[in-house]
mmCIF file of C-alpha atoms in Angstrom:
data_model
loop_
_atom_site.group_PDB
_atom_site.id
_atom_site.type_symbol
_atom_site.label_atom_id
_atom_site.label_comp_id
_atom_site.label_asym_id
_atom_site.label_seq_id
_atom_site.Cartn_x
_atom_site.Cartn_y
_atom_site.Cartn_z
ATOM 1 C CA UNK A 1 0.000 0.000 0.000
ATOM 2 C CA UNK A 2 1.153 3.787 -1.001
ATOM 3 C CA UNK A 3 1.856 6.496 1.233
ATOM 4 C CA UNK A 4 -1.008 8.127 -1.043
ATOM 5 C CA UNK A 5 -3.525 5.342 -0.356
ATOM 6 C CA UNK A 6 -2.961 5.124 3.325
ATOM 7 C CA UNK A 7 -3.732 8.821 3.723
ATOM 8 C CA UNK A 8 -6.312 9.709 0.882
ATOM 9 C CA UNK A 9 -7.062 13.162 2.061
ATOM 10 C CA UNK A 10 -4.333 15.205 3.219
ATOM 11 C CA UNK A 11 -4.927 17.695 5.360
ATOM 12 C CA UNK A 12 -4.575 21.084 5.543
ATOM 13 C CA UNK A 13 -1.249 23.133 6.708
ATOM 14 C CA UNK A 14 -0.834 25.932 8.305
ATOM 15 C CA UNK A 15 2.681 27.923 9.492
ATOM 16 C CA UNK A 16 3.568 30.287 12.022
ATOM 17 C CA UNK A 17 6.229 32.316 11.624
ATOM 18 C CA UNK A 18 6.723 32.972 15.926
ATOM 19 C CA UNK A 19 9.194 32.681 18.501
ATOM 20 C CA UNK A 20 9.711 29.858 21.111
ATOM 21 C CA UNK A 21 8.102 30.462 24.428
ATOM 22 C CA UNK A 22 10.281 28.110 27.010
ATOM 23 C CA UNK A 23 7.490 27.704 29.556
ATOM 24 C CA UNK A 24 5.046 26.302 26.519
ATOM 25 C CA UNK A 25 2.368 28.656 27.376
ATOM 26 C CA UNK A 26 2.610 30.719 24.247
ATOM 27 C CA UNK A 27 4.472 31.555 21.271
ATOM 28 C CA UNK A 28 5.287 28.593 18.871
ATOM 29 C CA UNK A 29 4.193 26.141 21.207
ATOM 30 C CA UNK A 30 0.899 27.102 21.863
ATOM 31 C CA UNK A 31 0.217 27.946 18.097
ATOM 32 C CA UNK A 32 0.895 24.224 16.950
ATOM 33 C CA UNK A 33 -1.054 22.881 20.101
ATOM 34 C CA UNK A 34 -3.953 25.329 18.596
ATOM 35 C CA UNK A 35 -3.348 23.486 14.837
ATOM 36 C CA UNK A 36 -3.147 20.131 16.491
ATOM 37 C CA UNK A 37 -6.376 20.052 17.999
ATOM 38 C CA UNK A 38 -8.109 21.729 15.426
ATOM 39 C CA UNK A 39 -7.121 19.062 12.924
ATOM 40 C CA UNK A 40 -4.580 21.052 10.467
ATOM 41 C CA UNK A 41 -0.639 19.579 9.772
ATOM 42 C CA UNK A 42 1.113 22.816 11.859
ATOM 43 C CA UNK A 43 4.742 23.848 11.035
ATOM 44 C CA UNK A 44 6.718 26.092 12.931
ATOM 45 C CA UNK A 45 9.636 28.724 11.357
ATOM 46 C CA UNK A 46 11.248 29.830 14.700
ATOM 47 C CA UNK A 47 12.198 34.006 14.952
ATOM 48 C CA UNK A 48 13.587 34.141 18.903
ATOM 49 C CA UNK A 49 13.574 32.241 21.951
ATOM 50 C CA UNK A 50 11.920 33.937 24.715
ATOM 51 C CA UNK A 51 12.167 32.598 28.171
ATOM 52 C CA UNK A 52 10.878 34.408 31.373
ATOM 53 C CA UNK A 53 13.503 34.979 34.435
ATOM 54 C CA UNK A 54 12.432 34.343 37.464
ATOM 55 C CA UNK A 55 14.909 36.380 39.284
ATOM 56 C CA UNK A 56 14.151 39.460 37.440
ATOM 57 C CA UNK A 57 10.039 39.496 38.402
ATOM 58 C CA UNK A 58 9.407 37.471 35.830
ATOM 59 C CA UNK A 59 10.246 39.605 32.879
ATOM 60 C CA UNK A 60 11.188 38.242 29.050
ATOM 61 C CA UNK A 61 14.911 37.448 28.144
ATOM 62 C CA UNK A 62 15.209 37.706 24.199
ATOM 63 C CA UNK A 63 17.144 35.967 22.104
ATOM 64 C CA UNK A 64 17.129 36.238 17.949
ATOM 65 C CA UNK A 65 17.592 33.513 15.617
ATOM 66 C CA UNK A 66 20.354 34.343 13.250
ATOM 67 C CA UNK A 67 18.603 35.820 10.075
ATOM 68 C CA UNK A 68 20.106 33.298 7.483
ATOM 69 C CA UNK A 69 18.523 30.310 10.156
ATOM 70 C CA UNK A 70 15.374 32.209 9.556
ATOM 71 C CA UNK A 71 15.670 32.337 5.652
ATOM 72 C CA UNK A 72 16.419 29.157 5.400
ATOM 73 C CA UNK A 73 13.532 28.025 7.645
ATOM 74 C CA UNK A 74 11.503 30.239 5.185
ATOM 75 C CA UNK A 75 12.982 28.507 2.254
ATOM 76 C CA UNK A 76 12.834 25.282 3.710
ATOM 77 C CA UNK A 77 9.159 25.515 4.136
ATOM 78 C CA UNK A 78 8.023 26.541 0.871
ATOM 79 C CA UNK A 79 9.975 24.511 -1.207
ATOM 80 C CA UNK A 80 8.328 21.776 1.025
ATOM 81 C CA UNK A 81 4.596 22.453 0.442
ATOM 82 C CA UNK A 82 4.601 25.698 -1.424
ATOM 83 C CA UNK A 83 2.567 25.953 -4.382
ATOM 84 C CA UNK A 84 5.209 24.753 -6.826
ATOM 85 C CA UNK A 85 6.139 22.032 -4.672
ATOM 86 C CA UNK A 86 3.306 19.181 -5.897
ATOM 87 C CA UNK A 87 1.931 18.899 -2.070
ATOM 88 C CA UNK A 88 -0.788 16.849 -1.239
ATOM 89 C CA UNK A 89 -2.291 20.144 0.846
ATOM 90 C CA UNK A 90 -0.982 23.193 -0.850
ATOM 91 C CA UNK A 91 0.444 26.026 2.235
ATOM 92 C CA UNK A 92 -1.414 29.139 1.909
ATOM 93 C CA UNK A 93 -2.396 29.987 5.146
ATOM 94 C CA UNK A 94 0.261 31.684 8.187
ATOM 95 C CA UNK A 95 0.349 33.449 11.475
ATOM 96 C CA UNK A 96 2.845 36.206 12.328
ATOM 97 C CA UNK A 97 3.574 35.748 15.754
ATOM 98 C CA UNK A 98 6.235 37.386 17.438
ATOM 99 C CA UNK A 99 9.112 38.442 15.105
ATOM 100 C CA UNK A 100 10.708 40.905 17.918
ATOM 101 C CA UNK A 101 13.950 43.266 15.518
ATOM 102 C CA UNK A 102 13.555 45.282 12.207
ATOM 103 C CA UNK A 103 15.891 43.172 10.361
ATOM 104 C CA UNK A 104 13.986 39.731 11.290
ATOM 105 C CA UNK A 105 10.950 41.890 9.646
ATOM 106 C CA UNK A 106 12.581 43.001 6.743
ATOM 107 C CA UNK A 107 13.261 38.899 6.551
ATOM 108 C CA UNK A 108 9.678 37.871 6.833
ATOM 109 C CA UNK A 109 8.589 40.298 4.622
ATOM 110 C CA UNK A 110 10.221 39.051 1.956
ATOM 111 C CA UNK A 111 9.223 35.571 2.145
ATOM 112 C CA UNK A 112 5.636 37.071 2.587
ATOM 113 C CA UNK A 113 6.232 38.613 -0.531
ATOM 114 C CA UNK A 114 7.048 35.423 -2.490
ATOM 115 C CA UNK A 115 5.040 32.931 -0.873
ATOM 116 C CA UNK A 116 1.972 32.722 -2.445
ATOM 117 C CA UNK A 117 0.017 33.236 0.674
ATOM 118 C CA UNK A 118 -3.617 33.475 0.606
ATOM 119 C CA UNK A 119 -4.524 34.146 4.011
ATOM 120 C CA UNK A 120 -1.602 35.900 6.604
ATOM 121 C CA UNK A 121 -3.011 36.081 10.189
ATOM 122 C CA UNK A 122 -0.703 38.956 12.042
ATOM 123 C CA UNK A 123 -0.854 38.637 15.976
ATOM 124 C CA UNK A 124 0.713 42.297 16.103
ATOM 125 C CA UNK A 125 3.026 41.603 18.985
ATOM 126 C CA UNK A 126 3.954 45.351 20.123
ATOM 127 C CA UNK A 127 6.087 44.850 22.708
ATOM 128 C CA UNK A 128 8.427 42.455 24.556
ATOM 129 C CA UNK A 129 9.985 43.349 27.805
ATOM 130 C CA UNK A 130 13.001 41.982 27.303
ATOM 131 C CA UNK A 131 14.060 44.474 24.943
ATOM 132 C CA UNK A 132 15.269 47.878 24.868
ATOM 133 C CA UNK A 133 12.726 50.535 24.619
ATOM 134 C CA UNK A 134 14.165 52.068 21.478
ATOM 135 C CA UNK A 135 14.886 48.796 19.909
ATOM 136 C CA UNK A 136 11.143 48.072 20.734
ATOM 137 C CA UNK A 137 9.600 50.868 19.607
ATOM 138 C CA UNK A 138 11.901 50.619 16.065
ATOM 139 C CA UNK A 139 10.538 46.898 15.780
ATOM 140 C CA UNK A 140 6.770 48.556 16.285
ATOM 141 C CA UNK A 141 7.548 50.898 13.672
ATOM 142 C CA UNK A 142 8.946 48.320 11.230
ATOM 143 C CA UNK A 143 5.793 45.816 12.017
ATOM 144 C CA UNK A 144 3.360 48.706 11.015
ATOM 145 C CA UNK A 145 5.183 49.273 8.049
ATOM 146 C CA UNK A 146 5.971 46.745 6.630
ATOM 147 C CA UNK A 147 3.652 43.641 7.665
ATOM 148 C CA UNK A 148 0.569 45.084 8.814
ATOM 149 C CA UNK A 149 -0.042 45.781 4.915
ATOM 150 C CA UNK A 150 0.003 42.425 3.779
ATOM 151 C CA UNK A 151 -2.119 40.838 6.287
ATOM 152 C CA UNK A 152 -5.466 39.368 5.782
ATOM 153 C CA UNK A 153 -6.352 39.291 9.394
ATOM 154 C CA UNK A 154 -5.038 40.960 12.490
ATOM 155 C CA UNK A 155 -5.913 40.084 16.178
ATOM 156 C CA UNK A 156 -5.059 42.572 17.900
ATOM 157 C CA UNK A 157 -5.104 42.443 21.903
ATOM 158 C CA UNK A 158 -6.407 46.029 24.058
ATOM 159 C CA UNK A 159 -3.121 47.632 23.841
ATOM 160 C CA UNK A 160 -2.428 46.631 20.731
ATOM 161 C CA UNK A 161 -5.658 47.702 19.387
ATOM 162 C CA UNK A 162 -4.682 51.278 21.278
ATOM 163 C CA UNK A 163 -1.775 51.927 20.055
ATOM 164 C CA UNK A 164 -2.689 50.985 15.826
ATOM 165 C CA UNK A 165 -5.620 53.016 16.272
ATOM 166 C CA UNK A 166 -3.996 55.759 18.239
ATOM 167 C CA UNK A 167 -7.421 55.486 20.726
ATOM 168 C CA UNK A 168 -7.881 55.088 24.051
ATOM 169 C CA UNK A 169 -9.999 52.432 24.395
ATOM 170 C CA UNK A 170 -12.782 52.126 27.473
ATOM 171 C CA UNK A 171 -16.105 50.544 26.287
ATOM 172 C CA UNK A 172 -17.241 48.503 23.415
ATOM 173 C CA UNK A 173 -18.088 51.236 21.707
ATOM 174 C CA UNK A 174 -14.504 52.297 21.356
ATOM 175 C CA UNK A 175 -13.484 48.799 20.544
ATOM 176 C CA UNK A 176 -15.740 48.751 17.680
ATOM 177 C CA UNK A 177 -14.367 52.157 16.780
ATOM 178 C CA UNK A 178 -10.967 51.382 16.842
ATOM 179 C CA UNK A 179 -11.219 48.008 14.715
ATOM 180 C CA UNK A 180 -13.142 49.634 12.100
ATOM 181 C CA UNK A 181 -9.686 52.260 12.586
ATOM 182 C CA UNK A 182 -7.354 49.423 11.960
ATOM 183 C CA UNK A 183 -9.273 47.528 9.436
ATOM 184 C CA UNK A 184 -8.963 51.061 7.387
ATOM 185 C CA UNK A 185 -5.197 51.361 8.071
ATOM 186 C CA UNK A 186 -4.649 47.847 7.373
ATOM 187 C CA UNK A 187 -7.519 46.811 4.873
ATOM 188 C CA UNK A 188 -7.899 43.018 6.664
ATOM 189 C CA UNK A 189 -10.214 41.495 8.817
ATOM 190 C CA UNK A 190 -9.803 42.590 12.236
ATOM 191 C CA UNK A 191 -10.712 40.853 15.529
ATOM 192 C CA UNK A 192 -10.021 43.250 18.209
ATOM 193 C CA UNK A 193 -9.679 41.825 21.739
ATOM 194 C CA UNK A 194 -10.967 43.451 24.674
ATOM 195 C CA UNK A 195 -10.702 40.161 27.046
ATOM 196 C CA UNK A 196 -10.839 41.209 30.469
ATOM 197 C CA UNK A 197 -9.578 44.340 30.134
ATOM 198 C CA UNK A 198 -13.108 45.852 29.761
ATOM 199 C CA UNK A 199 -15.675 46.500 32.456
ATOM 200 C CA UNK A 200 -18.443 43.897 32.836
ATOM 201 C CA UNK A 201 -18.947 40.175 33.245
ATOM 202 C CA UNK A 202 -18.397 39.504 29.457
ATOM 203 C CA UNK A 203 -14.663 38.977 27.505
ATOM 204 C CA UNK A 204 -15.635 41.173 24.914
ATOM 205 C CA UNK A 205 -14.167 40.897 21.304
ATOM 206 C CA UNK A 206 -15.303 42.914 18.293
ATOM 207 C CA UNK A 207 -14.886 41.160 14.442
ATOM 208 C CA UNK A 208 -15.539 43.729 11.767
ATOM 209 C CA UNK A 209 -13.916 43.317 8.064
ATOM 210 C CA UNK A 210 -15.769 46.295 6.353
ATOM 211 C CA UNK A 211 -18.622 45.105 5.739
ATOM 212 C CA UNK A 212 -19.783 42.619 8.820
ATOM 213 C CA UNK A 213 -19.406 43.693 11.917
ATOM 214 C CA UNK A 214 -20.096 41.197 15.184
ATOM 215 C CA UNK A 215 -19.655 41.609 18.809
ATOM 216 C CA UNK A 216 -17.886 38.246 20.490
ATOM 217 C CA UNK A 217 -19.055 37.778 23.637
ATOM 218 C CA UNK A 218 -18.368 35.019 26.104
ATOM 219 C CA UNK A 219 -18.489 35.436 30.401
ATOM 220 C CA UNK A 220 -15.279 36.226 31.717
ATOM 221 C CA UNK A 221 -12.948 33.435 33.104
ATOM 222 C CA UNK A 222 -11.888 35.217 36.121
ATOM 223 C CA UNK A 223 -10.105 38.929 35.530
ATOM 224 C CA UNK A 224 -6.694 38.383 34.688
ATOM 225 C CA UNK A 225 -5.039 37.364 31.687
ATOM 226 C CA UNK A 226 -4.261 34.205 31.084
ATOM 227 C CA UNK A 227 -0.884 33.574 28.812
ATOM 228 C CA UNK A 228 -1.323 32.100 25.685
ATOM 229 C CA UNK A 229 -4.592 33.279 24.895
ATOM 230 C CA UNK A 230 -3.730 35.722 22.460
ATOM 231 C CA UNK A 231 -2.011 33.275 20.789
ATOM 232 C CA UNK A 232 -3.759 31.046 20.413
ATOM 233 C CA UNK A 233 -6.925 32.740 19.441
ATOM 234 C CA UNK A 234 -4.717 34.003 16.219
ATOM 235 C CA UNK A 235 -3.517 30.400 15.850
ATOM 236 C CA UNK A 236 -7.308 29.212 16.030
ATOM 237 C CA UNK A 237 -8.104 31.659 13.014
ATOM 238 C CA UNK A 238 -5.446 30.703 11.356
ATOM 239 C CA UNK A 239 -6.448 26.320 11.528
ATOM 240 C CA UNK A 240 -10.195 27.937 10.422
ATOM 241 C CA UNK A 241 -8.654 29.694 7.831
ATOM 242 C CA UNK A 242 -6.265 26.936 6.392
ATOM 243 C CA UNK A 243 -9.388 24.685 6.465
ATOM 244 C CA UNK A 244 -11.653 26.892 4.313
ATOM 245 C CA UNK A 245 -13.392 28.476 6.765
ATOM 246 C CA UNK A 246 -15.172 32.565 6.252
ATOM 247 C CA UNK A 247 -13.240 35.251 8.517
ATOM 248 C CA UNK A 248 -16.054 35.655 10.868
ATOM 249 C CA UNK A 249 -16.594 31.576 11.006
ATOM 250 C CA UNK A 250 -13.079 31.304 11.849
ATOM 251 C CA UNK A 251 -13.289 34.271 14.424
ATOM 252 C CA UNK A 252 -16.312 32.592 16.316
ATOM 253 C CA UNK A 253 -14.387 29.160 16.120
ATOM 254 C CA UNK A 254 -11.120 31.055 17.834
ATOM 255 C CA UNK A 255 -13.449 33.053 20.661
ATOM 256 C CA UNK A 256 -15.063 29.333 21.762
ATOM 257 C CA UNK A 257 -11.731 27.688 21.553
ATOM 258 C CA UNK A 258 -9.881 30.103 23.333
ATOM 259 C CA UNK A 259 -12.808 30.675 26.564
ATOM 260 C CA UNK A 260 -12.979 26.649 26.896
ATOM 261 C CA UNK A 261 -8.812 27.035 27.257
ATOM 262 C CA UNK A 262 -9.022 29.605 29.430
ATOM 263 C CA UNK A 263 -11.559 27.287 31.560
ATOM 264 C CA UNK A 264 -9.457 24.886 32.405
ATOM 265 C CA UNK A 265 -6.414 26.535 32.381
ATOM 266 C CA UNK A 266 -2.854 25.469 33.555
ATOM 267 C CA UNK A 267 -1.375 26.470 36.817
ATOM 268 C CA UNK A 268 2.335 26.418 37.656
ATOM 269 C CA UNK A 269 5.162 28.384 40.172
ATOM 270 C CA UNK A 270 5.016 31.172 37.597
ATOM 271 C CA UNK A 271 3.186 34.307 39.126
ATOM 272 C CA UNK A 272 0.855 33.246 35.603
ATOM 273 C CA UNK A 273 -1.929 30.845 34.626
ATOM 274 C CA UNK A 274 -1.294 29.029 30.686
ATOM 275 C CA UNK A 275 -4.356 28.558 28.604
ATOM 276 C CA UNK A 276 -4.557 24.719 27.636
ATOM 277 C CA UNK A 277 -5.182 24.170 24.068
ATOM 278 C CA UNK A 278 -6.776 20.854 25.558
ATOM 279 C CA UNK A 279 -9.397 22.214 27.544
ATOM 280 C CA UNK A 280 -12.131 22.051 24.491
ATOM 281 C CA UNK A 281 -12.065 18.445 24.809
ATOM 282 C CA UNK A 282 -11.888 17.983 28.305
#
């Protein structure tokens, strides 16, 4: 028996493009947790290795990959299951996770460029403490620049959502404001978190793509943020995505994904609680 008759139907494949989070919370790891249970072949192209020090309150030490690792990761990838490369399931679909320097953006961008991508999910990750604040704030610049434009779909989290639409952001009135903001800048869907950073008993999240516009709303898990969430509700829309699924179908599957994770969420001796990408079936 062929490798093509034992698995008839391939399935379909999704990348992130994201850095390695050592305590498996977030990051890479909890975007191919996210593909795995939502039934699409996930593939990680690493950017940095972030792990959290516990002697220093907690806070992010950064490390880069080396930008030719990165390229050839890229390059790698594509050649594997690109659209020239006669795959079974044809990669079209990615997440941006963190990418965390200019020139690691300048890299991704260029692969964007070339890849053939028909859906690019950007978790707009603004800010990592582990860097310097100029470095930081030239990394925000470059991310607005230069991948926000060729994104299909951006999920951004309350700050995030702040700072692209230069709002501050109080109600859900605002949050509906500001993603109809972003989806101008940007032209892409936008799901715009509010989580539990809004007032009330509901985890509030606002989809609008310029036409349809929904309010998300599931009862709030408690009222602090739970790691991985933002994560892997980008990594949820991104499995939707890869497996044919509308922008707003995909952003309903990510909100009930992400509260069931947040439900039985992971405890450890970090002063944090990790979503588990498990919890939907438990």
């Amino acid at each position: 028996m062929t490798s093509t008759e034992l698995h008839s139907e391939s399935p379909a494949i999704a990348l992130t493009i994201a850095g390695s989070e050592a305590t498996g919370g977030a990051g890479a790891q909890a975007d191919l947790k996210t593909f795995q249970e939502l039934g699409v072949f996930g593939i990680v192209n690493l950017t940095c290795i972030v792990s959290f020090d516990p002697k220093d309150n907690w806070n992010h030490r950064f490390v880069p990959v080396d930008q030719q690792v990165i390229a050839d990761q890229l390059e790698a990838t594509t050649a594997a299951y690109g659209p020239e490369s006669g795959a079974g399931s044809v990669l079209d679909t990615v997440k941006i996770g963190m990418l965390g320097s200019p020139a690691t953006i300048s890299t991704v961008e260029t692969a964007l460029q070339g890849g053939g991508f028909r859906n690019i999910v950007l978790d707009p990750v603004l800010i990592c403490k582990g860097q310097e604040p100029g470095h930081a704030l030239d990394t925000d610049q470059a991310l607005k620049a230069q991948i926000l434009p060729l994104a299909t779909f951006v999920t951004p989290n309350h700050f995030e959502s702040e700072s692209l639409s230069g709002m501050t952001i109080s109600t859900v009135d605002d949050l509906v404001e500001a993603a109809k903001k972003i989806h101008a800048l940007s032209g892409a869907a936008v799901l715009a978190k509010g989580g539990v950073r809004l007032a009330g008993d509901a985890a509030v999240d606002v989809f609008y793509d310029g036409e349809t516009l929904e309010i998300l709303s599931e009862p709030k898990v408690g009222d602090v943020a739970v790691s991985g969430a933002g994560c892997s509700l980008a990594a949820a829309v991104t499995a939707g995505l890869a497996k044919g699924a509308t922008p707003l179908e995909a952003a309903r599957t990510a909100k009930a994904f992400v509260t069931r994770g947040i439900e039985n969420r992971v405890t450890s001796g970090a002063p944090f609680t990790a979503l588990w990408q498990g919890g939907a079936g438990a």
